[in-house]
Coordinates of C-alpha atoms in Angstrom, one line a residue:
M1 CA 91.2 100.4 90.7
K2 CA 94.4 98.4 91.7
Y3 CA 94.9 97.5 88.0
F4 CA 94.9 101.0 87.0
W5 CA 97.4 102.3 89.5
T6 CA 99.3 99.3 89.0
A7 CA 99.4 100.0 85.3
L8 CA 100.1 103.6 85.4
L9 CA 103.2 103.1 87.6
F10 CA 104.7 100.6 85.4
V11 CA 103.7 102.7 81.9
C12 CA 105.8 105.6 84.0
A13 CA 108.2 103.1 85.2
S14 CA 108.5 101.7 81.1
A15 CA 109.0 105.5 80.0
Q16 CA 111.9 106.1 81.8
Q17 CA 113.6 102.6 81.4
V18 CA 113.0 103.3 77.5
A19 CA 114.9 106.5 77.7
A20 CA 117.7 105.1 79.9
N21 CA 118.1 102.6 76.7
Q22 CA 117.8 105.0 73.9
E23 CA 121.1 103.6 72.3
T24 CA 119.4 99.9 71.9
T25 CA 116.1 100.6 69.9
S26 CA 113.8 98.0 69.8
N27 CA 114.1 96.6 66.6
Q28 CA 117.8 95.7 67.1
R29 CA 117.5 93.4 70.6
P30 CA 116.9 89.7 69.9
N31 CA 113.5 87.9 69.7
I32 CA 113.3 85.4 72.6
L33 CA 111.5 82.1 72.8
L34 CA 111.3 80.7 76.0
M35 CA 110.5 77.3 76.4
Y36 CA 109.4 75.6 79.8
V37 CA 108.5 72.0 79.8
D38 CA 106.4 70.3 82.4
D39 CA 107.8 67.6 84.8
L40 CA 110.9 66.6 82.6
G41 CA 113.2 64.9 84.6
Y42 CA 117.1 65.7 84.5
G43 CA 118.0 62.3 82.8
D44 CA 114.4 62.1 80.4
V45 CA 116.6 63.5 77.3
A46 CA 119.3 61.8 75.5
A47 CA 121.7 64.9 75.5
Y48 CA 121.5 64.4 79.6
G49 CA 122.1 60.6 79.3
H50 CA 118.8 58.8 78.9
P51 CA 119.6 55.6 77.2
I52 CA 116.7 54.9 75.4
I53 CA 114.1 58.0 74.7
E54 CA 115.5 59.8 71.7
T55 CA 115.5 63.5 71.8
P56 CA 117.2 64.9 68.4
N57 CA 116.0 68.2 68.5
I58 CA 116.4 69.2 72.2
D59 CA 120.1 67.5 71.9
R60 CA 120.4 69.5 68.5
L61 CA 119.7 72.4 70.5
A62 CA 122.0 71.3 73.2
A63 CA 125.1 71.1 70.9
Q64 CA 124.1 74.8 69.2
G65 CA 124.3 76.4 72.8
L66 CA 124.9 75.9 76.2
K67 CA 123.8 73.0 78.4
M68 CA 123.7 73.5 81.9
T69 CA 124.4 70.8 84.1
S70 CA 123.5 72.3 87.1
F71 CA 119.9 74.2 86.3
Y72 CA 117.7 74.2 88.9
A73 CA 114.0 74.6 89.2
P74 CA 112.8 77.1 91.8
S75 CA 110.4 74.6 93.1
P76 CA 109.8 71.0 93.1
L77 CA 106.2 72.1 91.7
C78 CA 104.7 73.3 89.0
S79 CA 102.9 76.7 89.9
P80 CA 105.7 78.2 92.3
S81 CA 108.3 77.9 89.6
R82 CA 106.5 79.2 86.7
A83 CA 106.1 82.3 89.2
A84 CA 109.7 82.7 90.1
L85 CA 110.3 82.2 86.3
L86 CA 107.9 85.2 85.5
T87 CA 109.3 87.4 88.1
G88 CA 112.6 86.6 89.2
R89 CA 111.6 85.9 92.9
T90 CA 112.1 83.1 95.0
P91 CA 108.4 81.7 94.8
Y92 CA 107.5 82.1 98.4
R93 CA 107.6 86.0 98.1
T94 CA 105.0 85.7 95.7
G95 CA 102.6 83.5 98.0
I96 CA 102.4 80.8 95.8
K97 CA 103.5 78.0 97.7
S98 CA 102.6 75.0 96.2
W99 CA 100.5 74.0 92.9
I100 CA 97.3 75.8 92.4
P101 CA 94.2 73.7 92.1
Q102 CA 90.9 74.8 90.3
D103 CA 89.1 77.8 92.2
T104 CA 91.8 78.1 94.6
R105 CA 92.1 82.1 96.0
A106 CA 96.2 82.2 95.4
Y107 CA 97.0 83.6 92.3
L108 CA 100.1 85.7 90.7
S109 CA 99.2 89.3 92.1
E110 CA 99.1 92.0 89.7
D111 CA 102.0 94.0 92.4
E112 CA 104.1 91.5 90.4
V113 CA 106.1 92.5 87.4
T114 CA 106.8 89.7 85.1
M115 CA 109.2 89.5 82.2
A116 CA 106.3 90.2 79.6
T117 CA 105.0 93.6 81.3
W118 CA 109.1 94.3 81.1
L119 CA 109.5 93.5 78.0
K120 CA 105.9 94.6 76.2
G121 CA 107.3 97.9 78.0
V122 CA 110.1 98.3 75.9
G123 CA 108.5 97.4 72.6
Y124 CA 108.6 93.7 72.7
Q125 CA 105.2 91.8 71.4
T126 CA 104.3 89.3 74.0
A127 CA 102.6 85.8 73.7
I128 CA 102.1 82.9 75.8
V129 CA 101.0 79.5 74.1
G130 CA 100.7 76.5 76.6
K131 CA 100.2 76.1 80.4
W132 CA 99.5 79.0 82.5
H133 CA 98.7 77.7 86.2
L134 CA 99.3 80.9 87.9
N135 CA 95.6 81.6 89.3
G136 CA 92.7 79.3 90.3
G137 CA 91.1 79.6 86.8
L138 CA 91.1 81.0 83.6
D139 CA 87.7 82.3 83.8
R140 CA 88.5 84.3 87.2
A141 CA 87.5 87.7 86.8
D142 CA 88.9 88.6 90.1
Q143 CA 92.3 87.2 89.2
A144 CA 94.8 88.2 87.1
Q145 CA 95.1 86.5 83.9
P146 CA 97.8 86.3 81.4
T147 CA 96.8 89.6 79.6
D148 CA 96.9 91.3 82.8
H149 CA 100.6 90.3 83.0
G150 CA 102.1 91.6 80.0
F151 CA 101.0 89.2 77.2
D152 CA 99.3 90.4 74.2
H153 CA 97.9 86.9 73.2
S154 CA 97.2 84.5 75.4
Y155 CA 96.3 80.7 74.7
V156 CA 96.4 78.6 77.6
L157 CA 94.9 76.0 79.6
H158 CA 95.1 76.1 83.6
A159 CA 96.9 73.3 85.0
F160 CA 96.8 70.2 83.1
P161 CA 94.6 69.2 79.9
L162 CA 91.2 67.7 80.7
P163 CA 90.4 64.9 80.0
H164 CA 94.4 64.3 79.1
Q165 CA 96.4 65.4 76.4
E166 CA 94.3 64.7 73.4
N167 CA 91.4 66.6 72.2
P168 CA 92.0 69.0 75.2
T169 CA 88.7 70.6 76.6
N170 CA 89.8 73.5 78.3
F171 CA 91.9 75.4 76.4
Y172 CA 91.2 79.3 76.4
A173 CA 92.5 82.1 73.7
N174 CA 92.5 85.5 75.3
G175 CA 90.1 84.7 77.9
K176 CA 87.5 82.9 75.9
P177 CA 87.0 79.1 76.3
L178 CA 87.6 77.4 73.0
G179 CA 85.8 73.5 74.0
E180 CA 87.6 70.8 72.6
V181 CA 90.6 71.5 70.8
Q182 CA 91.5 68.2 68.5
G183 CA 95.3 67.3 68.4
F184 CA 97.6 66.2 70.9
T185 CA 99.1 69.3 73.0
A186 CA 102.3 69.8 72.1
Q187 CA 101.0 69.7 68.3
I188 CA 98.3 72.6 69.5
V189 CA 100.5 74.5 71.3
V190 CA 103.6 74.5 68.5
D191 CA 100.7 75.2 65.7
E192 CA 99.6 78.1 68.2
A193 CA 103.2 79.6 68.7
M194 CA 103.7 79.7 64.9
R195 CA 100.5 81.1 64.0
W196 CA 100.9 83.7 66.3
L197 CA 104.7 84.2 65.0
E198 CA 103.2 84.2 61.4
T199 CA 100.8 87.3 62.0
R200 CA 102.9 89.4 64.1
N201 CA 104.3 92.6 63.3
A202 CA 107.6 91.5 61.7
E203 CA 108.9 95.2 62.5
A204 CA 109.0 94.5 66.2
P205 CA 111.0 92.1 68.6
F206 CA 108.9 89.2 70.0
F207 CA 108.8 87.3 73.4
L208 CA 107.2 84.1 72.8
Y209 CA 106.7 82.1 76.3
V210 CA 105.8 78.1 75.6
P211 CA 105.0 76.5 78.7
F212 CA 104.6 72.9 77.1
I213 CA 102.5 70.6 78.8
E214 CA 104.5 67.4 78.1
P215 CA 105.3 65.2 79.8
H216 CA 103.0 65.9 82.8
G217 CA 100.3 63.2 83.4
T218 CA 97.6 62.1 82.1
I219 CA 99.5 61.4 79.0
H220 CA 98.6 60.6 75.4
S221 CA 100.7 60.5 72.3
P222 CA 100.5 60.1 68.5
E223 CA 100.6 56.1 67.4
Q224 CA 103.3 56.6 65.7
F225 CA 105.5 57.4 69.1
L226 CA 103.9 54.4 70.7
N227 CA 104.7 52.0 68.4
K228 CA 108.0 53.1 68.1
Y229 CA 108.4 52.1 72.1
K230 CA 106.0 49.8 72.1
R231 CA 108.6 47.1 73.3
Y232 CA 108.9 48.7 76.7
T233 CA 104.8 48.5 76.9
N234 CA 102.2 46.5 77.6
G235 CA 98.6 47.4 77.0
D236 CA 96.9 50.8 75.7
P237 CA 96.7 54.0 77.4
V238 CA 93.7 54.2 79.9
P239 CA 91.4 57.2 79.6
V240 CA 90.8 59.2 82.4
V241 CA 87.2 60.3 83.1
N242 CA 87.3 63.9 84.4
G243 CA 86.7 64.4 87.9
Q244 CA 86.6 60.4 89.0
P245 CA 87.7 59.9 92.4
G246 CA 89.6 57.1 94.1
Y247 CA 91.7 54.8 91.9
P248 CA 89.9 54.1 88.3
E249 CA 89.7 50.6 87.1
G250 CA 91.6 49.5 84.9
V251 CA 94.6 51.6 85.8
E252 CA 97.5 49.2 86.0
A253 CA 101.4 49.4 85.5
R254 CA 102.3 48.4 81.6
G255 CA 106.0 49.8 81.5
P256 CA 107.7 52.8 80.2
G257 CA 107.2 52.9 76.7
E258 CA 104.0 55.2 77.1
Y259 CA 106.1 58.0 78.9
Y260 CA 109.2 57.4 76.4
A261 CA 106.5 58.2 73.4
N262 CA 105.2 61.5 75.3
V263 CA 108.8 62.5 75.5
S264 CA 109.6 61.8 72.0
H265 CA 106.5 63.4 70.9
L266 CA 107.6 66.9 72.9
D267 CA 111.0 66.3 71.3
N268 CA 109.3 66.4 68.1
Q269 CA 107.2 69.3 68.3
V270 CA 110.2 71.3 69.8
G271 CA 111.7 70.5 66.2
R272 CA 108.9 72.1 64.3
L273 CA 109.3 75.5 66.3
L274 CA 113.0 75.5 65.8
E275 CA 112.7 74.7 62.5
Y276 CA 110.1 77.4 62.2
L277 CA 112.7 79.5 63.3
D278 CA 115.1 78.5 60.8
T279 CA 113.5 78.4 57.4
T280 CA 112.1 82.2 58.5
G281 CA 115.2 83.5 59.3
L282 CA 114.8 84.5 62.8
A283 CA 116.9 81.9 64.4
E284 CA 120.2 83.8 64.2
N285 CA 118.5 87.0 66.1
T286 CA 116.7 84.9 69.1
L287 CA 117.9 83.8 72.4
V288 CA 116.5 80.6 72.6
M289 CA 115.9 78.8 76.1
F290 CA 114.5 75.2 77.0
L291 CA 114.1 74.7 80.8
S292 CA 111.8 72.2 82.5
D293 CA 109.7 73.4 86.0
N294 CA 110.6 70.7 88.3
G295 CA 111.9 67.2 88.4
P296 CA 109.6 64.3 87.4
V297 CA 107.4 61.7 88.8
T298 CA 109.4 58.3 88.8
T299 CA 108.6 55.0 89.3
D300 CA 107.8 56.1 93.3
W301 CA 104.4 57.0 92.7
R302 CA 102.5 58.6 95.1
A303 CA 99.2 58.7 93.4
W304 CA 96.8 56.6 91.0
W305 CA 97.5 59.3 88.8
E306 CA 101.1 58.7 88.4
V307 CA 101.1 55.0 87.8
N308 CA 102.6 54.6 84.0
L309 CA 105.1 58.0 84.4
Y310 CA 108.4 56.7 84.3
G311 CA 110.2 60.0 84.5
D312 CA 114.2 60.0 84.8
T313 CA 116.5 61.8 87.3
G314 CA 119.7 60.9 86.3
G315 CA 120.5 59.1 89.4
F316 CA 119.6 62.3 91.7
R317 CA 117.8 61.4 95.3
G318 CA 114.2 62.0 94.8
R319 CA 111.6 63.4 92.6
K320 CA 108.8 65.6 91.9
A321 CA 107.8 67.2 95.3
D322 CA 110.9 66.9 97.1
L323 CA 113.8 69.1 97.4
Y324 CA 116.4 66.7 96.9
E325 CA 118.3 67.0 93.5
G326 CA 116.0 64.7 91.6
G327 CA 112.8 67.0 92.6
I328 CA 114.8 70.5 91.4
R329 CA 118.0 69.7 89.1
V330 CA 116.6 69.7 85.7
P331 CA 117.3 69.9 81.9
G332 CA 118.6 73.9 81.3
I333 CA 119.7 74.5 77.5
V334 CA 120.5 78.2 75.8
R335 CA 121.3 79.0 72.3
Y336 CA 122.0 82.2 71.2
P337 CA 124.2 82.4 67.8
G338 CA 127.2 85.3 68.0
L339 CA 127.0 85.1 71.8
I340 CA 127.2 81.5 73.0
E341 CA 129.5 78.9 71.6
A342 CA 128.3 76.0 70.1
G343 CA 128.7 72.8 72.2
S344 CA 129.0 74.8 75.8
V345 CA 128.8 72.8 79.0
S346 CA 128.4 74.8 82.2
D347 CA 127.9 72.8 85.7
E348 CA 127.2 76.6 87.2
P349 CA 124.6 76.4 90.2
V350 CA 121.5 78.4 87.7
S351 CA 118.1 78.9 88.9
G352 CA 114.9 79.7 87.0
Y353 CA 114.6 82.8 88.9
D354 CA 117.8 83.9 87.2
I355 CA 116.3 83.7 84.0
F356 CA 114.4 87.2 84.1
P357 CA 117.6 89.0 85.2
T358 CA 119.5 87.5 82.9
I359 CA 117.1 88.2 79.9
A360 CA 117.3 92.0 81.3
S361 CA 121.0 91.8 81.6
V362 CA 121.4 90.7 77.5
L363 CA 119.1 93.7 76.3
G364 CA 121.0 95.8 78.7
L365 CA 118.1 96.9 80.9
D366 CA 117.9 97.0 84.5
M367 CA 115.2 94.8 86.4
P368 CA 112.0 96.3 88.2
T369 CA 112.7 98.5 91.4
G370 CA 110.6 98.5 94.6
R371 CA 110.9 94.7 95.3
P372 CA 113.6 92.2 96.1
I373 CA 114.8 90.7 93.1
D374 CA 117.0 87.0 94.3
G375 CA 117.9 86.1 90.9
V376 CA 121.2 87.5 89.4
D377 CA 122.3 88.1 85.9
V378 CA 123.9 84.6 84.9
S379 CA 125.2 85.9 81.5
T380 CA 128.9 85.1 82.8
I381 CA 128.5 81.2 81.8
F382 CA 127.8 81.9 78.2
D383 CA 131.4 82.6 78.2
G384 CA 132.7 80.3 80.8
Q385 CA 132.5 82.9 83.9
P386 CA 131.4 82.2 87.0
V387 CA 128.6 83.4 88.5
S388 CA 128.7 86.2 91.2
R389 CA 125.9 85.8 94.0
D390 CA 125.7 87.5 97.2
K391 CA 123.1 85.2 98.7
P392 CA 122.8 81.6 98.2
L393 CA 120.3 79.7 96.4
F394 CA 117.2 79.4 98.2
W395 CA 114.3 76.8 98.1
A396 CA 111.1 76.8 100.5
F397 CA 108.6 74.5 100.2
P398 CA 106.2 73.9 103.0
A399 CA 103.5 71.5 101.3
A400 CA 106.3 69.0 101.5
K401 CA 104.8 65.9 103.8
D402 CA 108.1 64.8 105.4
G403 CA 110.5 67.3 104.2
P404 CA 113.0 68.7 103.5
H405 CA 111.1 72.1 103.8
Y406 CA 113.9 74.4 103.5
V407 CA 117.6 74.4 100.9
V408 CA 120.4 76.5 100.8
L409 CA 123.0 76.1 98.5
K410 CA 126.3 78.0 98.5
D411 CA 129.9 76.9 97.2
G412 CA 128.7 73.2 96.5
W413 CA 127.3 73.0 100.1
K414 CA 123.7 72.3 100.6
L415 CA 122.0 72.3 103.9
L416 CA 118.1 71.0 104.1
A417 CA 115.9 72.0 107.1
T418 CA 112.9 71.0 108.7
A419 CA 109.4 72.7 108.5
D420 CA 110.6 74.9 111.6
A421 CA 113.9 75.6 109.8
Q422 CA 116.3 73.2 111.6
P423 CA 119.3 71.5 110.0
M424 CA 118.1 67.9 108.7
A425 CA 121.6 67.1 106.5
L426 CA 124.4 68.8 104.9
Y427 CA 125.8 67.6 101.5
N428 CA 128.9 68.5 99.6
L429 CA 127.4 68.2 95.9
E430 CA 131.0 68.8 94.2
Q431 CA 131.8 65.1 96.0
D432 CA 128.5 63.9 96.7
R433 CA 126.1 64.5 93.9
Y434 CA 123.3 62.0 95.2
E435 CA 123.2 63.1 98.4
L436 CA 123.9 60.3 100.3
N437 CA 126.4 61.1 103.1
D438 CA 124.9 63.6 105.5
M439 CA 128.2 65.6 106.9
K440 CA 126.4 67.8 109.4
T441 CA 128.3 66.8 112.3
V442 CA 131.1 66.3 110.5
F443 CA 131.3 70.1 109.4
P444 CA 129.1 71.8 112.1
A445 CA 130.7 75.2 111.2
K446 CA 129.9 75.1 107.7
T447 CA 126.3 74.0 109.0
K448 CA 126.1 76.8 111.2
E449 CA 126.9 79.4 108.6
L450 CA 124.4 77.6 105.9
H451 CA 121.8 77.5 108.4
M452 CA 122.3 81.3 109.8
A453 CA 122.4 82.0 105.9
M454 CA 118.7 80.3 105.7
L455 CA 117.3 81.9 108.7
A456 CA 118.0 85.2 107.4
Y457 CA 117.1 84.3 104.1
I458 CA 113.2 83.2 105.3
E459 CA 112.9 86.3 107.7
D460 CA 113.7 88.3 104.4
V461 CA 111.2 86.4 102.8
A462 CA 108.6 86.8 105.5
A463 CA 109.1 90.9 105.5
D464 CA 108.3 90.9 102.0
P465 CA 106.1 93.8 101.6
L466 CA 104.6 92.4 98.3
R467 CA 104.2 88.9 100.0
P468 CA 100.5 88.3 99.7
D469 CA 99.0 85.3 102.3
W470 CA 96.4 84.0 100.6
D471 CA 95.2 81.6 103.6
V472 CA 95.3 78.9 101.4
D473 CA 95.2 74.9 102.9
W474 CA 98.2 74.0 101.2
K475 CA 97.8 70.2 101.7
P476 CA 101.1 68.3 101.9
Q477 CA 102.4 66.2 98.9
K478 CA 101.5 62.6 99.0

């Protein structure tokens, strides 16, 4: 019944939206390809400065469009970032505070309106191919699934491939388990994405969301890429047994070659998908985005399953599961011929929760009403103009072990706070991008200003009428 009323309200809202935008028919609107990669660090791509990893396709995409040098993931972990990307709302509003393990009660509520639902309501064909990670399992009838959130077609796995990225056994197609699927996950994802593009209705625009699994562990890559970087690796990949506790025998540090291979394999598959757009003539009318969901696992390994992940933050402090720059500042690239000048670069701070409002603006649509929207339209950066915000960028990450747990960022000043929202440190990122010099006591007025803004934001999120409390024991990240 709850799904029925939610759907009915959306249909009414969509009808009003369509009527208000009759001047732009659906077949005149651009297609949208949104690629969201998993745990890719700011420095993991050649276009962002990696000295060894070869990523010619991602580099070419950056050269053809806009490279964002201050793009921020909405969270330093997977599930919250995905919730924010799809809703335009800071993830704490959605009740998703950390990554969602299998069989957890938390999920992206049916009360949330996603980008896919909104676009479907104005005539878009919608598909998700890759990683979902917004509920406690793809077999859960009691939790919203991708098709409940606006995706006509869904070909996904829950969180990460089992037993690893080669021949995974946990993909679901429109709610049905597929068993073992032959191939490597990035290749499987692109194969399915292109298959869907081939069979869709060519008369309507498409929204294709491709949340790649790579380079999230446990990594496995084709031999050709392993050989390419074998001089950086000793030994062979160690198979992971599903559910094996503790520290499996044989896991040891073998060097970064396998990680380099995995990123290059990801790049190769991104290239296949972009080439498809080129050869089919779709590229000229397709808005393409390439973004990462959070910072990488670096050599600061915190669990056995992270060994042999060698992500690069580009020198930024911290890593995945941290609210320092290394955990949240990530690659972000946008390409749209005719609107974005090739080779553009922007240092304007942009969050993943800005993507939905920006796409809506480009399409001439209003955002969903009846809920706070944290993101803003950042399309002004497409022609080098600044972004206007009423509020600072905001992060809440209660699952952090030692903090910081809250962050606000405004005008280059970044305030970090403890679990009880007390100031930890203040950094001026324009002068101290690596967060080395705490200016909290040097600029007490700025600290107070940002602290008041942080407390107001925390209070606002806590009072959000749509925010569920899943009563989940969110375990701190080790």
